[in-house]
Amino acid sequence: MNSRAQAFTLGRPPGFIYRQTKRQTKRGVPLVLYCEGAALPSLAERYGTPLYVYSAAMIRQRYEAFDAAFCGIPHTVCYSVKANSNLSILRLLAGKGCGFDVVSGGELRRVLAADRKAASKVVFSGVGKTQEELTAALKAGILLFNVESDSELSALAECAGRQRRTAPVALRVNPDVAAETHPYISTGLHKHKFGVPINDARGLYAKASGSRYLKVCGVSVHIGSQITDVSAFGEALARVAQLVRQLRSDGHRIDYVDAGGGLGIAYENPDHENSGGEFSDYVARYAQALTTPLQGLNVRLLLEPGRSIVGPAGLLLTSVIYRKQNDGKRFLVVDAAMNDLIRPALYGAYHEIVPVARHSRDAERSEVVDVVGPVCETGDFFARDRELPEVQEGDLLAILDAGAYGMVLTSNYNTRPRPAEVLVTGKSSKIIRRREKVSDLLRSEV
Ligand code: LLP
């Protein structure tokens, strides 16, 4: 077997692993993919497909690994809600003492609904916060506003003044550091819309500290997402550290450095260093890169990981509706589509796809296929020219690493109701979002 075929048998330990079953089929004795103690075929039977399935143990473990890696420095992990905003997942993380990074009034509402007390660990980022959103965040008493422009600074001062509350402020600076990732999710260059140029920051800090209702207390940075070379983070933090020193010499009090999120996961080579059991080593290297430039600064480090916490802890379960051949090209038409998981269509992203049942004779029976959905667009694919063990109509496939930026980016394109979500803990599974019905979609239309 080649390395990718071997990876089929691995799943994503420890949350998703294959187990031997006793059932004999005409294709041999199958290994079946489990989420913790729950067999995926049973989940499909009970809840239907397409279905998002998450491992609670894996989310917890990854959060703990993250938290442990930074034990040498005062820090708060503020999970980036945009990656997966399901209330049950937020509640699970809040229960572990996690804080949250939000980018809208809606995300703030979710955090407060999951745990009212979490407000004091919320950071609020985003280039277009409205007065309404700023007001709601001030009322909730969040930890930090990551302000991204001069105009936003004025708007925040005005809102805070109106409420006679003081807003804790960090400016999100753009360090002009190039990070190797997809252009749509790279953010740290001056040509991007995010943050204020690091060279303009001192002037804005002076302006902020002149405002009665703003309290300058931090510097924040975020250079992009799905970055696996940790040195880029180190470079950005070195620039931030230099700015912190300058700001202090200008007389500002800087208590926080918010390093943003962006640590990537191994979509393609899961047995490589940055995934699975060795996540703790990988995140330790990340911690090293981030904390080295901050030595001696005596700040609390805020972290905004999203994907690295929930990405590998979720998969999208789908059934093969049809097999089809056009002039020798083979397609598997599945019941999930680009509206359920848009990453391949939007970023050309790679997601490993595995059959839920693996048979002893699979090794000899692989084929090259396109895995596509039913939506009427050529861009509606999950994999192209992918070598997979041969599967039949009605078989289940698992699209791996779909825990982050999966459900949150779903749509109703083609009037397709959104999938359900299930959270598994040991042998028990719980529906954490009901499957949408077409009637739900029609209800809000006049
Ligand atoms: N903080 C800020 C300010 C961000 O903009 C982001 C992600 C994060 C934290 C979390 O980054 P993470 O640790 O998850 O990489 N839809 C794209 C990803 C967009 C990321 C946007 N910002 C995808 O599916 O790859």
Tab-separated table of C-alpha atoms and ligand atoms in Angstrom:
chain	number	residue	atom	x	y	z
A	1	MET	CA	0.000	0.000	0.000
A	2	ASN	CA	1.219	3.532	-0.677
A	3	SER	CA	1.380	5.986	2.208
A	4	ARG	CA	-2.013	7.478	1.467
A	5	ALA	CA	-3.642	4.036	1.333
A	6	GLN	CA	-2.028	3.223	4.668
A	7	ALA	CA	-3.449	6.384	6.087
A	8	PHE	CA	-6.922	5.003	5.259
A	9	THR	CA	-6.522	2.462	7.989
A	10	LEU	CA	-5.438	5.016	10.543
A	11	GLY	CA	-8.428	7.338	10.563
A	12	ARG	CA	-7.644	10.162	12.960
A	13	PRO	CA	-6.577	8.722	16.275
A	14	PRO	CA	-7.496	8.957	19.015
A	15	GLY	CA	-10.991	10.198	18.050
A	16	PHE	CA	-11.547	8.229	14.840
A	17	ILE	CA	-10.133	4.739	14.568
A	18	TYR	CA	-10.936	1.548	12.695
A	19	ARG	CA	-11.987	-1.471	14.688
A	20	GLN	CA	-12.435	-5.051	13.722
A	21	THR	CA	-16.012	-6.297	13.620
A	22	LYS	CA	-17.074	-9.928	13.639
A	23	ARG	CA	-19.516	-9.521	10.784
A	24	GLN	CA	-18.468	-11.435	7.645
A	25	THR	CA	-19.453	-9.875	4.312
A	26	LYS	CA	-18.874	-11.063	0.785
A	27	ARG	CA	-15.901	-8.702	0.613
A	28	GLY	CA	-14.304	-10.174	3.726
A	29	VAL	CA	-14.287	-9.192	7.374
A	30	PRO	CA	-14.652	-5.443	7.620
A	31	LEU	CA	-12.794	-2.977	9.756
A	32	VAL	CA	-15.259	-0.264	10.667
A	33	LEU	CA	-14.510	3.375	11.460
A	34	TYR	CA	-15.559	4.424	14.940
A	35	CYS	CA	-15.837	7.794	16.582
A	36	GLU	CA	-14.601	6.964	20.076
A	37	GLY	CA	-16.899	4.061	21.069
A	38	ALA	CA	-19.602	4.721	18.478
A	39	ALA	CA	-19.570	2.908	15.118
A	40	LEU	CA	-20.185	5.343	12.280
A	41	PRO	CA	-22.665	3.045	10.457
A	42	SER	CA	-24.879	3.099	13.560
A	43	LEU	CA	-24.677	6.891	13.702
A	44	ALA	CA	-25.616	7.092	10.008
A	45	GLU	CA	-28.560	4.797	10.608
A	46	ARG	CA	-29.739	6.745	13.616
A	47	TYR	CA	-29.222	10.316	12.430
A	48	GLY	CA	-29.019	10.039	8.625
A	49	THR	CA	-26.423	11.495	6.258
A	50	PRO	CA	-24.801	13.870	5.485
A	51	LEU	CA	-23.787	14.137	9.127
A	52	TYR	CA	-21.060	16.008	10.985
A	53	VAL	CA	-19.577	13.822	13.727
A	54	TYR	CA	-17.291	15.206	16.443
A	55	SER	CA	-15.209	13.483	19.107
A	56	ALA	CA	-15.529	15.252	22.454
A	57	ALA	CA	-12.432	13.511	23.839
A	58	MET	CA	-10.333	14.715	20.938
A	59	ILE	CA	-11.482	18.330	21.281
A	60	ARG	CA	-10.665	18.194	24.995
A	61	GLN	CA	-7.284	16.594	24.399
A	62	ARG	CA	-6.256	19.093	21.775
A	63	TYR	CA	-7.310	21.987	23.965
A	64	GLU	CA	-5.330	20.510	26.853
A	65	ALA	CA	-2.246	20.016	24.663
A	66	PHE	CA	-2.504	23.641	23.590
A	67	ASP	CA	-2.907	24.907	27.108
A	68	ALA	CA	-0.049	22.725	28.411
A	69	ALA	CA	2.364	23.883	25.702
A	70	PHE	CA	2.153	27.437	27.037
A	71	CYS	CA	2.456	26.551	30.712
A	72	GLY	CA	5.747	28.472	30.953
A	73	ILE	CA	4.069	31.855	30.407
A	74	PRO	CA	0.854	33.456	31.696
A	75	HIS	CA	-1.645	32.826	28.917
A	76	THR	CA	-5.303	32.456	27.988
A	77	VAL	CA	-6.446	30.266	25.132
A	78	CYS	CA	-9.315	32.082	23.400
A	79	TYR	CA	-10.765	29.476	21.033
A	80	SER	CA	-11.689	31.068	17.724
A	81	VAL	CA	-15.453	30.610	17.542
A	82	LYS	CA	-15.576	31.047	13.763
A	83	ALA	CA	-13.978	27.618	13.241
A	84	ASN	CA	-16.931	25.781	14.767
A	85	SER	CA	-19.501	27.720	16.716
A	86	ASN	CA	-21.842	24.956	17.870
A	87	LEU	CA	-23.119	25.786	21.359
A	88	SER	CA	-22.300	22.333	22.726
A	89	ILE	CA	-18.699	22.627	21.584
A	90	LEU	CA	-18.413	26.116	23.079
A	91	ARG	CA	-19.872	24.800	26.324
A	92	LEU	CA	-17.438	21.885	26.361
A	93	LEU	CA	-14.491	24.268	25.950
A	94	ALA	CA	-15.840	26.835	28.421
A	95	GLY	CA	-16.065	24.015	30.941
A	96	LYS	CA	-12.330	23.552	30.597
A	97	GLY	CA	-11.660	27.201	31.334
A	98	CYS	CA	-11.187	28.222	27.718
A	99	GLY	CA	-11.765	31.808	26.573
A	100	PHE	CA	-13.097	32.823	23.149
A	101	ASP	CA	-12.211	34.917	20.116
A	102	VAL	CA	-15.336	36.330	18.452
A	103	VAL	CA	-15.761	38.376	15.286
A	104	SER	CA	-19.415	39.356	15.417
A	105	GLY	CA	-22.272	40.174	17.743
A	106	GLY	CA	-23.725	36.809	16.778
A	107	GLU	CA	-20.648	34.909	17.932
A	108	LEU	CA	-20.646	36.882	21.179
A	109	ARG	CA	-24.277	35.871	21.736
A	110	ARG	CA	-23.304	32.244	21.223
A	111	VAL	CA	-20.505	32.456	23.787
A	112	LEU	CA	-22.791	34.112	26.330
A	113	ALA	CA	-25.477	31.490	25.660
A	114	ALA	CA	-22.931	28.718	26.215
A	115	ASP	CA	-21.548	30.277	29.395
A	116	ARG	CA	-22.490	33.709	30.714
A	117	LYS	CA	-19.321	33.878	32.798
A	118	ALA	CA	-17.047	33.402	29.786
A	119	ALA	CA	-17.438	37.099	28.808
A	120	SER	CA	-14.403	38.061	30.855
A	121	LYS	CA	-12.272	35.842	28.600
A	122	VAL	CA	-13.591	37.103	25.261
A	123	VAL	CA	-11.529	38.987	22.704
A	124	PHE	CA	-13.354	40.715	19.863
A	125	SER	CA	-11.623	40.967	16.473
A	126	GLY	CA	-12.780	42.001	12.994
A	127	VAL	CA	-12.468	44.934	10.599
A	128	GLY	CA	-16.134	45.920	10.545
A	129	LYS	CA	-17.549	45.936	14.067
A	130	THR	CA	-20.768	47.960	14.119
A	131	GLN	CA	-21.821	50.357	16.903
A	132	GLU	CA	-24.430	47.821	17.924
A	133	GLU	CA	-21.826	45.067	18.234
A	134	LEU	CA	-19.391	47.301	20.119
A	135	THR	CA	-22.161	48.277	22.527
A	136	ALA	CA	-23.144	44.645	23.167
A	137	ALA	CA	-19.522	43.698	23.842
A	138	LEU	CA	-19.053	46.646	26.221
A	139	LYS	CA	-22.180	45.641	28.116
A	140	ALA	CA	-20.998	42.047	28.348
A	141	GLY	CA	-17.688	43.224	29.835
A	142	ILE	CA	-15.283	41.462	27.468
A	143	LEU	CA	-11.542	41.165	28.049
A	144	LEU	CA	-10.234	42.949	24.968
A	145	PHE	CA	-11.248	44.804	21.808
A	146	ASN	CA	-8.821	44.142	18.973
A	147	VAL	CA	-9.261	47.412	17.114
A	148	GLU	CA	-8.384	47.385	13.437
A	149	SER	CA	-8.558	51.035	12.295
A	150	ASP	CA	-8.499	54.685	13.311
A	151	SER	CA	-12.235	54.971	12.561
A	152	GLU	CA	-13.047	51.976	14.728
A	153	LEU	CA	-11.057	53.531	17.565
A	154	SER	CA	-13.256	56.640	17.359
A	155	ALA	CA	-16.436	54.554	17.182
A	156	LEU	CA	-15.416	52.535	20.219
A	157	ALA	CA	-14.527	55.664	22.209
A	158	GLU	CA	-17.944	57.100	21.356
A	159	CYS	CA	-19.853	53.926	22.362
A	160	ALA	CA	-17.875	53.585	25.565
A	161	GLY	CA	-18.447	57.257	26.429
A	162	ARG	CA	-22.175	56.893	25.868
A	163	GLN	CA	-22.253	53.994	28.298
A	164	ARG	CA	-19.719	55.514	30.693
A	165	ARG	CA	-17.723	52.307	30.510
A	166	THR	CA	-14.045	51.907	29.790
A	167	ALA	CA	-13.113	49.794	26.790
A	168	PRO	CA	-9.950	47.669	27.056
A	169	VAL	CA	-8.087	48.126	23.777
A	170	ALA	CA	-5.396	46.427	21.742
A	171	LEU	CA	-4.598	47.509	18.230
A	172	ARG	CA	-4.331	44.725	15.731
A	173	VAL	CA	-1.126	45.464	13.924
A	174	ASN	CA	-0.202	44.205	10.534
A	175	PRO	CA	3.412	43.051	10.794
A	176	ASP	CA	3.968	42.654	7.047
A	177	VAL	CA	5.065	39.051	7.447
A	178	ALA	CA	4.412	36.628	4.610
A	179	ALA	CA	3.021	33.280	5.697
A	180	GLU	CA	2.808	30.353	3.360
A	181	THR	CA	-0.870	29.520	3.012
A	182	HIS	CA	-3.785	29.936	0.621
A	183	PRO	CA	-4.040	33.602	-0.523
A	184	TYR	CA	-7.646	33.835	0.738
A	185	ILE	CA	-6.582	33.112	4.321
A	186	SER	CA	-3.276	34.943	4.512
A	187	THR	CA	-3.725	38.211	6.410
A	188	GLY	CA	-0.402	39.582	7.583
A	189	LEU	CA	0.716	41.607	4.571
A	190	HIS	CA	0.152	45.344	4.110
A	191	LYS	CA	-2.009	44.656	1.030
A	192	HIS	CA	-4.564	42.826	3.199
A	193	LYS	CA	-7.537	44.597	4.763
A	194	PHE	CA	-6.624	43.543	8.302
A	195	GLY	CA	-5.098	45.551	11.127
A	196	VAL	CA	-3.140	48.790	11.045
A	197	PRO	CA	0.365	48.992	9.588
A	198	ILE	CA	2.800	48.323	12.405
A	199	ASN	CA	4.635	51.537	11.562
A	200	ASP	CA	1.507	53.655	12.140
A	201	ALA	CA	0.698	51.983	15.429
A	202	ARG	CA	2.448	54.385	17.817
A	203	GLY	CA	0.412	57.348	16.607
A	204	LEU	CA	-2.828	55.442	17.084
A	205	TYR	CA	-1.836	54.289	20.546
A	206	ALA	CA	-1.199	57.931	21.448
A	207	LYS	CA	-4.651	58.813	20.161
A	208	ALA	CA	-6.252	55.937	22.087
A	209	SER	CA	-4.590	56.792	25.354
A	210	GLY	CA	-5.838	60.366	24.979
A	211	SER	CA	-9.421	59.140	25.074
A	212	ARG	CA	-11.066	59.045	28.476
A	213	TYR	CA	-13.084	55.891	27.846
A	214	LEU	CA	-10.404	53.789	26.203
A	215	LYS	CA	-7.829	51.870	28.169
A	216	VAL	CA	-4.819	50.829	26.113
A	217	CYS	CA	-3.662	47.458	27.360
A	218	GLY	CA	-2.411	45.252	24.551
A	219	VAL	CA	-1.081	44.582	21.087
A	220	SER	CA	-2.609	41.993	18.812
A	221	VAL	CA	-1.555	40.289	15.604
A	222	HIS	CA	-2.836	37.525	13.334
A	223	ILE	CA	-0.933	36.603	10.187
A	224	GLY	CA	-3.241	34.053	8.614
A	225	SER	CA	-4.623	30.564	8.889
A	226	GLN	CA	-3.445	27.012	8.091
A	227	ILE	CA	0.198	27.970	8.643
A	228	THR	CA	2.387	24.961	9.413
A	229	ASP	CA	5.802	26.637	9.402
A	230	VAL	CA	5.975	27.962	12.948
A	231	SER	CA	8.863	30.329	12.195
A	232	ALA	CA	6.438	32.798	10.533
A	233	PHE	CA	4.688	33.211	13.900
A	234	GLY	CA	8.057	33.817	15.573
A	235	GLU	CA	8.876	36.523	13.030
A	236	ALA	CA	5.574	38.297	13.616
A	237	LEU	CA	5.966	38.102	17.396
A	238	ALA	CA	9.491	39.501	17.203
A	239	ARG	CA	8.035	42.590	15.504
A	240	VAL	CA	5.273	42.784	18.065
A	241	ALA	CA	7.777	42.512	20.939
A	242	GLN	CA	9.746	45.413	19.521
A	243	LEU	CA	6.545	47.455	19.316
A	244	VAL	CA	5.645	46.590	22.923
A	245	ARG	CA	9.023	47.980	24.042
A	246	GLN	CA	8.506	51.173	22.052
A	247	LEU	CA	4.985	51.608	23.405
A	248	ARG	CA	6.173	51.149	26.957
A	249	SER	CA	8.858	53.730	26.431
A	250	ASP	CA	6.107	56.023	25.117
A	251	GLY	CA	4.431	55.552	28.489
A	252	HIS	CA	1.709	52.999	27.627
A	253	ARG	CA	0.830	50.115	29.841
A	254	ILE	CA	0.856	46.909	27.808
A	255	ASP	CA	-0.365	43.839	29.681
A	256	TYR	CA	-1.436	41.611	26.797
A	257	VAL	CA	-0.005	40.308	23.578
A	258	ASP	CA	-2.639	38.569	21.462
A	259	ALA	CA	-0.876	36.285	18.983
A	260	GLY	CA	-4.028	35.410	17.005
A	261	GLY	CA	-4.619	31.942	15.631
A	262	GLY	CA	-3.511	30.202	12.472
A	263	LEU	CA	-1.664	27.042	13.460
A	264	GLY	CA	-2.276	24.626	10.596
A	265	ILE	CA	-3.144	20.938	10.655
A	266	ALA	CA	-1.947	18.037	8.486
A	267	TYR	CA	-4.775	17.533	6.014
A	268	GLU	CA	-2.546	15.543	3.668
A	269	ASN	CA	0.023	13.722	5.764
A	270	PRO	CA	-1.653	12.960	9.049
A	271	ASP	CA	1.183	10.792	10.290
A	272	HIS	CA	3.570	13.732	9.963
A	273	GLU	CA	4.604	15.752	12.965
A	274	ASN	CA	1.715	18.158	13.113
A	275	SER	CA	-1.167	15.861	13.892
A	276	GLY	CA	-2.455	12.882	15.818
A	277	GLY	CA	-0.598	11.675	18.880
A	278	GLU	CA	2.253	14.073	18.293
A	279	PHE	CA	0.121	17.164	18.316
A	280	SER	CA	1.638	17.999	21.682
A	281	ASP	CA	5.169	18.110	20.171
A	282	TYR	CA	4.005	20.257	17.302
A	283	VAL	CA	2.169	22.709	19.546
A	284	ALA	CA	5.228	22.805	21.831
A	285	ARG	CA	7.349	23.942	18.868
A	286	TYR	CA	4.715	26.555	18.101
A	287	ALA	CA	4.813	27.718	21.727
A	288	GLN	CA	8.579	27.948	21.585
A	289	ALA	CA	8.434	30.110	18.423
A	290	LEU	CA	5.889	32.446	20.002
A	291	THR	CA	7.312	32.805	23.471
A	292	THR	CA	11.009	33.213	22.610
A	293	PRO	CA	10.607	36.781	21.296
A	294	LEU	CA	8.423	37.660	24.302
A	295	GLN	CA	10.984	36.702	26.911
A	296	GLY	CA	11.451	39.312	29.601
A	297	LEU	CA	8.396	41.300	28.488
A	298	ASN	CA	6.185	40.031	31.264
A	299	VAL	CA	2.932	40.031	29.320
A	300	ARG	CA	-0.066	37.693	29.337
A	301	LEU	CA	-0.176	35.889	25.993
A	302	LEU	CA	-3.588	35.462	24.380
A	303	LEU	CA	-3.999	32.754	21.747
A	304	GLU	CA	-6.819	32.348	19.251
A	305	PRO	CA	-6.595	28.808	17.855
A	306	GLY	CA	-9.557	27.501	15.919
A	307	ARG	CA	-8.697	24.851	13.351
A	308	SER	CA	-5.934	23.207	15.390
A	309	ILE	CA	-8.374	22.495	18.224
A	310	VAL	CA	-11.426	21.238	16.313
A	311	GLY	CA	-10.281	20.435	12.746
A	312	PRO	CA	-9.178	16.795	13.112
A	313	ALA	CA	-11.836	16.203	15.793
A	314	GLY	CA	-14.669	16.234	13.251
A	315	LEU	CA	-15.604	14.468	10.039
A	316	LEU	CA	-18.395	14.642	7.517
A	317	LEU	CA	-20.157	11.335	7.019
A	318	THR	CA	-21.780	10.858	3.629
A	319	SER	CA	-23.389	8.034	1.593
A	320	VAL	CA	-22.641	7.105	-1.979
A	321	ILE	CA	-25.820	7.696	-3.978
A	322	TYR	CA	-24.568	6.620	-7.394
A	323	ARG	CA	-21.531	5.287	-9.138
A	324	LYS	CA	-21.183	6.768	-12.590
A	325	GLN	CA	-18.777	6.623	-15.532
A	326	ASN	CA	-18.385	9.198	-18.309
A	327	ASP	CA	-16.093	7.914	-21.040
A	328	GLY	CA	-14.049	5.918	-18.578
A	329	LYS	CA	-13.877	8.674	-15.936
A	330	ARG	CA	-15.337	7.402	-12.707
A	331	PHE	CA	-17.453	9.401	-10.301
A	332	LEU	CA	-18.851	8.684	-6.881
A	333	VAL	CA	-21.898	10.894	-6.412
A	334	VAL	CA	-22.406	11.328	-2.666
A	335	ASP	CA	-25.224	12.882	-0.653
A	336	ALA	CA	-23.051	15.686	0.773
A	337	ALA	CA	-22.220	18.633	-1.452
A	338	MET	CA	-20.330	21.915	-1.598
A	339	ASN	CA	-23.085	23.547	0.461
A	340	ASP	CA	-22.223	21.127	3.311
A	341	LEU	CA	-18.433	21.511	3.108
A	342	ILE	CA	-17.164	24.248	0.829
A	343	ARG	CA	-13.413	24.035	1.490
A	344	PRO	CA	-12.490	21.959	-1.615
A	345	ALA	CA	-14.606	24.169	-3.889
A	346	LEU	CA	-13.506	27.460	-2.350
A	347	TYR	CA	-9.805	26.904	-1.660
A	348	GLY	CA	-9.053	23.770	-3.654
A	349	ALA	CA	-8.500	22.274	-0.201
A	350	TYR	CA	-7.506	18.655	0.251
A	351	HIS	CA	-9.551	16.494	2.617
A	352	GLU	CA	-8.722	12.871	3.064
A	353	ILE	CA	-11.680	10.608	2.257
A	354	VAL	CA	-11.952	7.098	3.635
A	355	PRO	CA	-14.521	4.343	3.304
A	356	VAL	CA	-16.187	3.695	6.647
A	357	ALA	CA	-15.925	-0.069	6.128
A	358	ARG	CA	-12.559	-1.446	5.052
A	359	HIS	CA	-12.452	-4.963	3.720
A	360	SER	CA	-9.610	-7.409	3.662
A	361	ARG	CA	-9.618	-7.413	-0.138
A	362	ASP	CA	-9.577	-3.596	-0.522
A	363	ALA	CA	-5.849	-3.450	-1.152
A	364	GLU	CA	-6.298	-5.166	-4.519
A	365	ARG	CA	-9.422	-3.225	-5.388
A	366	SER	CA	-8.629	0.432	-5.557
A	367	GLU	CA	-9.777	2.808	-8.285
A	368	VAL	CA	-9.275	6.420	-9.276
A	369	VAL	CA	-12.434	8.485	-8.837
A	370	ASP	CA	-13.850	11.973	-8.475
A	371	VAL	CA	-15.976	12.288	-5.356
A	372	VAL	CA	-18.708	14.790	-6.175
A	373	GLY	CA	-21.938	16.117	-4.711
A	374	PRO	CA	-25.377	16.596	-6.278
A	375	VAL	CA	-25.128	20.412	-6.647
A	376	CYS	CA	-25.299	21.772	-10.171
A	377	GLU	CA	-21.787	23.166	-10.394
A	378	THR	CA	-18.591	21.630	-11.689
A	379	GLY	CA	-16.905	23.055	-8.583
A	380	ASP	CA	-19.021	20.759	-6.422
A	381	PHE	CA	-16.377	18.156	-5.634
A	382	PHE	CA	-14.633	16.751	-2.571
A	383	ALA	CA	-11.805	15.013	-4.406
A	384	ARG	CA	-10.565	14.730	-7.957
A	385	ASP	CA	-8.651	11.813	-9.418
A	386	ARG	CA	-8.324	10.289	-5.988
A	387	GLU	CA	-7.295	6.689	-5.460
A	388	LEU	CA	-9.810	5.032	-3.165
A	389	PRO	CA	-10.713	1.465	-2.296
A	390	GLU	CA	-13.674	0.462	-4.437
A	391	VAL	CA	-16.983	1.266	-2.764
A	392	GLN	CA	-20.551	0.486	-3.775
A	393	GLU	CA	-23.732	2.509	-3.955
A	394	GLY	CA	-25.115	2.855	-0.429
A	395	ASP	CA	-21.664	2.606	1.210
A	396	LEU	CA	-20.522	5.274	3.636
A	397	LEU	CA	-17.536	7.570	3.165
A	398	ALA	CA	-15.950	9.801	5.793
A	399	ILE	CA	-14.486	13.158	4.769
A	400	LEU	CA	-11.827	13.762	7.413
A	401	ASP	CA	-10.590	16.901	9.175
A	402	ALA	CA	-13.915	18.626	8.710
A	403	GLY	CA	-14.363	19.813	12.304
A	404	ALA	CA	-13.170	23.341	11.494
A	405	TYR	CA	-14.677	25.597	8.818
A	406	GLY	CA	-17.107	22.851	7.848
A	407	MET	CA	-20.532	23.373	9.392
A	408	VAL	CA	-19.961	27.113	9.911
A	409	LEU	CA	-19.551	27.628	6.171
A	410	THR	CA	-22.608	25.630	5.092
A	411	SER	CA	-25.317	27.193	2.972
A	412	ASN	CA	-28.687	26.300	1.547
A	413	TYR	CA	-27.550	26.454	-2.066
A	414	ASN	CA	-29.832	24.380	-4.301
A	415	THR	CA	-32.379	24.525	-1.425
A	416	ARG	CA	-30.456	21.838	0.388
A	417	PRO	CA	-31.198	21.701	4.113
A	418	ARG	CA	-28.083	21.825	6.278
A	419	PRO	CA	-26.739	18.612	7.814
A	420	ALA	CA	-27.126	17.559	11.452
A	421	GLU	CA	-24.242	17.551	13.943
A	422	VAL	CA	-23.517	14.860	16.499
A	423	LEU	CA	-21.120	14.955	19.438
A	424	VAL	CA	-19.744	11.624	20.606
A	425	THR	CA	-18.445	10.920	24.091
A	426	GLY	CA	-17.320	7.334	24.545
A	427	LYS	CA	-20.150	5.121	23.362
A	428	SER	CA	-22.826	7.761	23.632
A	429	SER	CA	-23.788	10.206	20.934
A	430	LYS	CA	-25.888	13.293	21.188
A	431	ILE	CA	-27.440	15.407	18.482
A	432	ILE	CA	-26.082	18.934	18.930
A	433	ARG	CA	-27.801	20.425	15.929
A	434	ARG	CA	-30.902	19.033	14.314
A	435	ARG	CA	-30.980	18.378	10.608
A	436	GLU	CA	-32.665	21.248	8.816
A	437	LYS	CA	-35.887	20.587	6.900
A	438	VAL	CA	-36.981	22.199	3.662
A	439	SER	CA	-39.907	23.657	5.638
A	440	ASP	CA	-37.345	25.505	7.852
A	441	LEU	CA	-35.998	27.147	4.719
A	442	LEU	CA	-39.367	28.211	3.412
A	443	ARG	CA	-40.561	29.606	6.734
A	444	SER	CA	-38.695	32.918	6.615
A	445	GLU	CA	-39.686	33.740	3.064
A	446	VAL	CA	-42.687	35.852	2.172
B	1	LLP	N1	-8.003	34.931	14.922
B	1	LLP	C1	-8.311	35.689	13.857
B	1	LLP	C2	-8.233	37.148	13.972
B	1	LLP	C3	-8.684	35.061	12.643
B	1	LLP	O1	-8.985	35.810	11.594
B	1	LLP	C4	-8.736	33.645	12.571
B	1	LLP	C5	-9.151	32.974	11.350
B	1	LLP	C6	-8.415	32.910	13.738
B	1	LLP	C7	-8.040	33.587	14.891
B	1	LLP	C8	-8.448	31.411	13.768
B	1	LLP	O2	-7.535	30.872	12.896
B	1	LLP	P1	-7.251	29.291	12.899
B	1	LLP	O3	-6.521	28.965	14.183
B	1	LLP	O4	-8.528	28.568	12.817
B	1	LLP	O5	-6.403	29.087	11.705
B	1	LLP	N2	-12.293	29.372	6.129
B	1	LLP	C9	-10.870	29.168	6.054
B	1	LLP	C10	-10.152	29.707	7.268
B	1	LLP	C11	-10.424	31.158	7.548
B	1	LLP	C12	-9.703	31.680	8.758
B	1	LLP	C13	-10.149	33.052	9.104
B	1	LLP	N3	-9.565	33.588	10.295
B	1	LLP	C14	-10.580	27.698	5.839
B	1	LLP	O6	-11.527	26.917	5.757
B	1	LLP	O7	-9.425	27.298	5.723
